[in-house]
PDB file of C-alpha atoms in Angstrom:
ATOM      1  CA  ARG A  20       0.000   0.000   0.000  1.00  0.00           C
ATOM      2  CA  PRO A  21       2.199   2.843  -1.239  1.00  0.00           C
ATOM      3  CA  LYS A  22       1.965   6.152   0.573  1.00  0.00           C
ATOM      4  CA  TYR A  23       5.062   7.990  -0.631  1.00  0.00           C
ATOM      5  CA  PHE A  24       5.974   8.864  -4.195  1.00  0.00           C
ATOM      6  CA  MET A  25       9.511   9.945  -5.057  1.00  0.00           C
ATOM      7  CA  ILE A  26      12.011  10.741  -7.770  1.00  0.00           C
ATOM      8  CA  SER A  27      15.616   9.826  -6.906  1.00  0.00           C
ATOM      9  CA  GLY A  28      14.695   9.628  -3.217  1.00  0.00           C
ATOM     10  CA  VAL A  29      13.126  13.105  -3.148  1.00  0.00           C
ATOM     11  CA  PRO A  30       9.489  12.918  -1.959  1.00  0.00           C
ATOM     12  CA  SER A  31       6.596  14.610  -3.708  1.00  0.00           C
ATOM     13  CA  PRO A  32       5.796  17.556  -3.769  1.00  0.00           C
ATOM     14  CA  LEU A  33       9.445  18.624  -3.186  1.00  0.00           C
ATOM     15  CA  THR A  34      10.271  17.099  -6.587  1.00  0.00           C
ATOM     16  CA  LYS A  35       8.856  20.183  -8.330  1.00  0.00           C
ATOM     17  CA  LYS A  36      11.709  22.434  -7.143  1.00  0.00           C
ATOM     18  CA  ASP A  37      14.492  20.254  -5.689  1.00  0.00           C
ATOM     19  CA  ARG A  38      17.818  20.766  -7.512  1.00  0.00           C
ATOM     20  CA  ARG A  39      18.576  17.034  -7.253  1.00  0.00           C
ATOM     21  CA  VAL A  40      15.583  16.292  -9.475  1.00  0.00           C
ATOM     22  CA  VAL A  41      14.828  19.319 -11.666  1.00  0.00           C
ATOM     23  CA  ILE A  42      16.797  19.339 -14.934  1.00  0.00           C
ATOM     24  CA  ASN A  43      18.317  22.618 -16.149  1.00  0.00           C
ATOM     25  CA  ALA A  44      19.418  22.710 -19.782  1.00  0.00           C
ATOM     26  CA  LYS A  45      19.937  25.023 -22.730  1.00  0.00           C
ATOM     27  CA  VAL A  46      18.272  24.973 -26.128  1.00  0.00           C
ATOM     28  CA  GLY A  47      20.011  22.363 -28.287  1.00  0.00           C
ATOM     29  CA  GLN A  48      21.736  20.702 -25.335  1.00  0.00           C
ATOM     30  CA  ARG A  49      21.453  16.922 -25.338  1.00  0.00           C
ATOM     31  CA  ILE A  50      19.844  15.621 -22.112  1.00  0.00           C
ATOM     32  CA  LEU A  51      20.252  12.002 -21.017  1.00  0.00           C
ATOM     33  CA  VAL A  52      17.511  10.751 -18.689  1.00  0.00           C
ATOM     34  CA  ARG A  53      17.967   7.352 -17.092  1.00  0.00           C
ATOM     35  CA  HIS A  54      14.461   6.279 -16.166  1.00  0.00           C
ATOM     36  CA  LEU A  55      14.153   3.389 -13.710  1.00  0.00           C
ATOM     37  CA  ASN A  56      10.901   2.088 -12.292  1.00  0.00           C
ATOM     38  CA  ALA A  57      12.006   1.134  -8.769  1.00  0.00           C
ATOM     39  CA  SER A  58       8.452   0.637  -7.524  1.00  0.00           C
ATOM     40  CA  TYR A  59       6.166  -2.361  -7.336  1.00  0.00           C
ATOM     41  CA  SER A  60       3.625  -0.802  -9.665  1.00  0.00           C
ATOM     42  CA  VAL A  61       3.223   0.314 -13.246  1.00  0.00           C
ATOM     43  CA  VAL A  62       4.545   3.847 -13.776  1.00  0.00           C
ATOM     44  CA  SER A  63       3.381   6.076 -16.646  1.00  0.00           C
ATOM     45  CA  THR A  64       5.695   9.030 -17.299  1.00  0.00           C
ATOM     46  CA  ARG A  65       4.902  11.946 -19.610  1.00  0.00           C
ATOM     47  CA  ILE A  66       7.151  14.823 -20.642  1.00  0.00           C
ATOM     48  CA  ILE A  67       4.871  17.687 -21.593  1.00  0.00           C
ATOM     49  CA  GLY A  68       6.118  19.751 -24.533  1.00  0.00           C
ATOM     50  CA  LEU A  69       9.335  17.861 -25.312  1.00  0.00           C
ATOM     51  CA  ASP A  70       9.949  14.869 -27.556  1.00  0.00           C
ATOM     52  CA  ALA A  71      12.234  12.099 -26.318  1.00  0.00           C
ATOM     53  CA  THR A  72      13.897   9.092 -27.915  1.00  0.00           C
ATOM     54  CA  VAL A  73      14.596   5.798 -26.150  1.00  0.00           C
ATOM     55  CA  TYR A  74      18.123   4.660 -27.027  1.00  0.00           C
ATOM     56  CA  GLY A  75      18.476   1.872 -24.475  1.00  0.00           C
ATOM     57  CA  ILE A  76      16.264  -0.545 -22.555  1.00  0.00           C
ATOM     58  CA  ASP A  77      17.429  -2.506 -19.510  1.00  0.00           C
ATOM     59  CA  GLY A  78      21.062  -1.679 -20.230  1.00  0.00           C
ATOM     60  CA  ARG A  79      20.906  -2.773 -23.857  1.00  0.00           C
ATOM     61  CA  PRO A  80      21.420  -0.199 -26.593  1.00  0.00           C
ATOM     62  CA  MET A  81      18.867   0.111 -29.361  1.00  0.00           C
ATOM     63  CA  SER A  82      20.183  -0.202 -32.930  1.00  0.00           C
ATOM     64  CA  HIS A  83      23.242  -2.121 -31.798  1.00  0.00           C
ATOM     65  CA  PRO A  84      25.006  -4.379 -34.342  1.00  0.00           C
ATOM     66  CA  SER A  85      24.235  -7.403 -32.137  1.00  0.00           C
ATOM     67  CA  ALA A  86      20.502  -6.578 -32.335  1.00  0.00           C
ATOM     68  CA  PRO A  87      19.903  -5.209 -35.846  1.00  0.00           C
ATOM     69  CA  TRP A  88      16.128  -5.664 -35.494  1.00  0.00           C
ATOM     70  CA  SER A  89      15.955  -3.017 -32.768  1.00  0.00           C
ATOM     71  CA  SER A  90      15.871   0.704 -33.363  1.00  0.00           C
ATOM     72  CA  PRO A  91      15.434   3.787 -31.171  1.00  0.00           C
ATOM     73  CA  ILE A  92      11.859   4.475 -30.077  1.00  0.00           C
ATOM     74  CA  ALA A  93      10.421   7.976 -30.513  1.00  0.00           C
ATOM     75  CA  ILE A  94       8.296   9.224 -27.611  1.00  0.00           C
ATOM     76  CA  PRO A  95       6.355  12.280 -28.821  1.00  0.00           C
ATOM     77  CA  ALA A  96       5.769  15.095 -26.332  1.00  0.00           C
ATOM     78  CA  GLY A  97       3.006  14.241 -23.862  1.00  0.00           C
ATOM     79  CA  THR A  98       2.972  10.529 -24.739  1.00  0.00           C
ATOM     80  CA  SER A  99       3.185   8.084 -21.816  1.00  0.00           C
ATOM     81  CA  LEU A 100       6.202   5.876 -21.344  1.00  0.00           C
ATOM     82  CA  ASP A 101       4.734   2.961 -19.352  1.00  0.00           C
ATOM     83  CA  THR A 102       7.135   0.832 -17.326  1.00  0.00           C
ATOM     84  CA  THR A 103       6.802  -2.126 -14.984  1.00  0.00           C
ATOM     85  CA  SER A 104       8.933  -2.949 -11.930  1.00  0.00           C
ATOM     86  CA  ALA A 105      12.699  -2.830 -12.532  1.00  0.00           C
ATOM     87  CA  GLN A 106      12.483  -1.642 -16.148  1.00  0.00           C
ATOM     88  CA  ARG A 107      15.126   0.875 -17.227  1.00  0.00           C
ATOM     89  CA  HIS A 108      15.080   3.217 -20.194  1.00  0.00           C
ATOM     90  CA  ASP A 109      17.748   5.611 -21.466  1.00  0.00           C
ATOM     91  CA  LEU A 110      16.106   8.625 -23.090  1.00  0.00           C
ATOM     92  CA  ILE A 111      17.695  11.466 -25.021  1.00  0.00           C
ATOM     93  CA  ILE A 112      15.908  14.812 -25.143  1.00  0.00           C
ATOM     94  CA  VAL A 113      17.105  17.751 -27.242  1.00  0.00           C
ATOM     95  CA  PRO A 114      15.014  20.849 -26.472  1.00  0.00           C
ATOM     96  CA  THR A 115      14.424  23.249 -29.369  1.00  0.00           C
ATOM     97  CA  LYS A 116      12.997  26.246 -27.488  1.00  0.00           C
ATOM     98  CA  PRO A 117      13.154  27.783 -24.010  1.00  0.00           C
ATOM     99  CA  GLY A 118      10.472  26.980 -21.471  1.00  0.00           C
ATOM    100  CA  ILE A 119       9.512  25.036 -18.382  1.00  0.00           C
ATOM    101  CA  TYR A 120       8.416  21.528 -19.312  1.00  0.00           C
ATOM    102  CA  PRO A 121       6.546  19.410 -16.736  1.00  0.00           C
ATOM    103  CA  VAL A 122       7.485  15.761 -16.225  1.00  0.00           C
ATOM    104  CA  ILE A 123       4.654  13.787 -14.639  1.00  0.00           C
ATOM    105  CA  SER A 124       4.911  10.225 -13.343  1.00  0.00           C
ATOM    106  CA  GLU A 125       1.796   8.373 -12.296  1.00  0.00           C
ATOM    107  CA  PHE A 126       2.222   5.314 -10.068  1.00  0.00           C
ATOM    108  CA  ARG A 127      -0.632   2.858 -10.503  1.00  0.00           C
ATOM    109  CA  ASP A 128      -1.220   0.532  -7.584  1.00  0.00           C
ATOM    110  CA  TRP A 129      -3.843  -1.863  -8.898  1.00  0.00           C
ATOM    111  CA  ILE A 130      -3.694  -4.188  -5.889  1.00  0.00           C
ATOM    112  CA  SER A 131      -4.556  -1.971  -2.928  1.00  0.00           C
ATOM    113  CA  GLY A 132      -6.576   0.558  -4.918  1.00  0.00           C
ATOM    114  CA  ASP A 133      -6.808   2.831  -1.907  1.00  0.00           C
ATOM    115  CA  VAL A 134      -3.878   5.217  -2.325  1.00  0.00           C
ATOM    116  CA  HIS A 135      -4.171   8.740  -3.597  1.00  0.00           C
ATOM    117  CA  ASP A 136      -6.747   9.207  -6.334  1.00  0.00           C
ATOM    118  CA  GLY A 137      -8.213   5.701  -6.194  1.00  0.00           C
ATOM    119  CA  GLY A 138      -5.046   3.628  -6.505  1.00  0.00           C
ATOM    120  CA  ARG A 139      -2.798   6.216  -8.108  1.00  0.00           C
ATOM    121  CA  GLY A 140       0.002   8.413  -6.883  1.00  0.00           C
ATOM    122  CA  VAL A 141       1.443  11.273  -8.910  1.00  0.00           C
ATOM    123  CA  VAL A 142       4.876  12.864  -8.690  1.00  0.00           C
ATOM    124  CA  GLU A 143       5.995  15.836 -10.802  1.00  0.00           C
ATOM    125  CA  THR A 144       9.208  17.607 -11.695  1.00  0.00           C
ATOM    126  CA  CYS A 145      10.272  19.730 -14.668  1.00  0.00           C
ATOM    127  CA  ILE A 146      12.890  20.423 -17.277  1.00  0.00           C
ATOM    128  CA  ASN A 147      13.895  24.109 -17.350  1.00  0.00           C
ATOM    129  CA  VAL A 148      15.287  25.130 -20.739  1.00  0.00           C
ATOM    130  CA  THR A 149      16.995  28.473 -21.302  1.00  0.00           C
ATOM    131  CA  ALA A 150      18.234  30.115 -24.489  1.00  0.00           C
TER     132      ALA A 150
END
């Protein structure tokens, strides 16, 4: 029965402003996000306003010569990246304009169904992009 929702050990709602979680970048700068679902639930993460590309899953690179059938996966802005327990994704984001872009992760606890918002917990942070 989850009660606490965190990003990198920082509890919500502190994740919206904490320097250990918030990403600061410049337009055109390549951002690597290592996304790990360390919970016992499904997590849906959306980056509002920025496209991302998955270049690695569970420590394996996409489009590697040993796996020619794989290729990077485009995640359009606002689209959910759904992960299960222990899944890891390496995402690259290259912002094209300044702004503050929310990153929202929704933890879905289907078993207990009694946590925040009827079985869901939400944690938010942002990517701050300057010129």
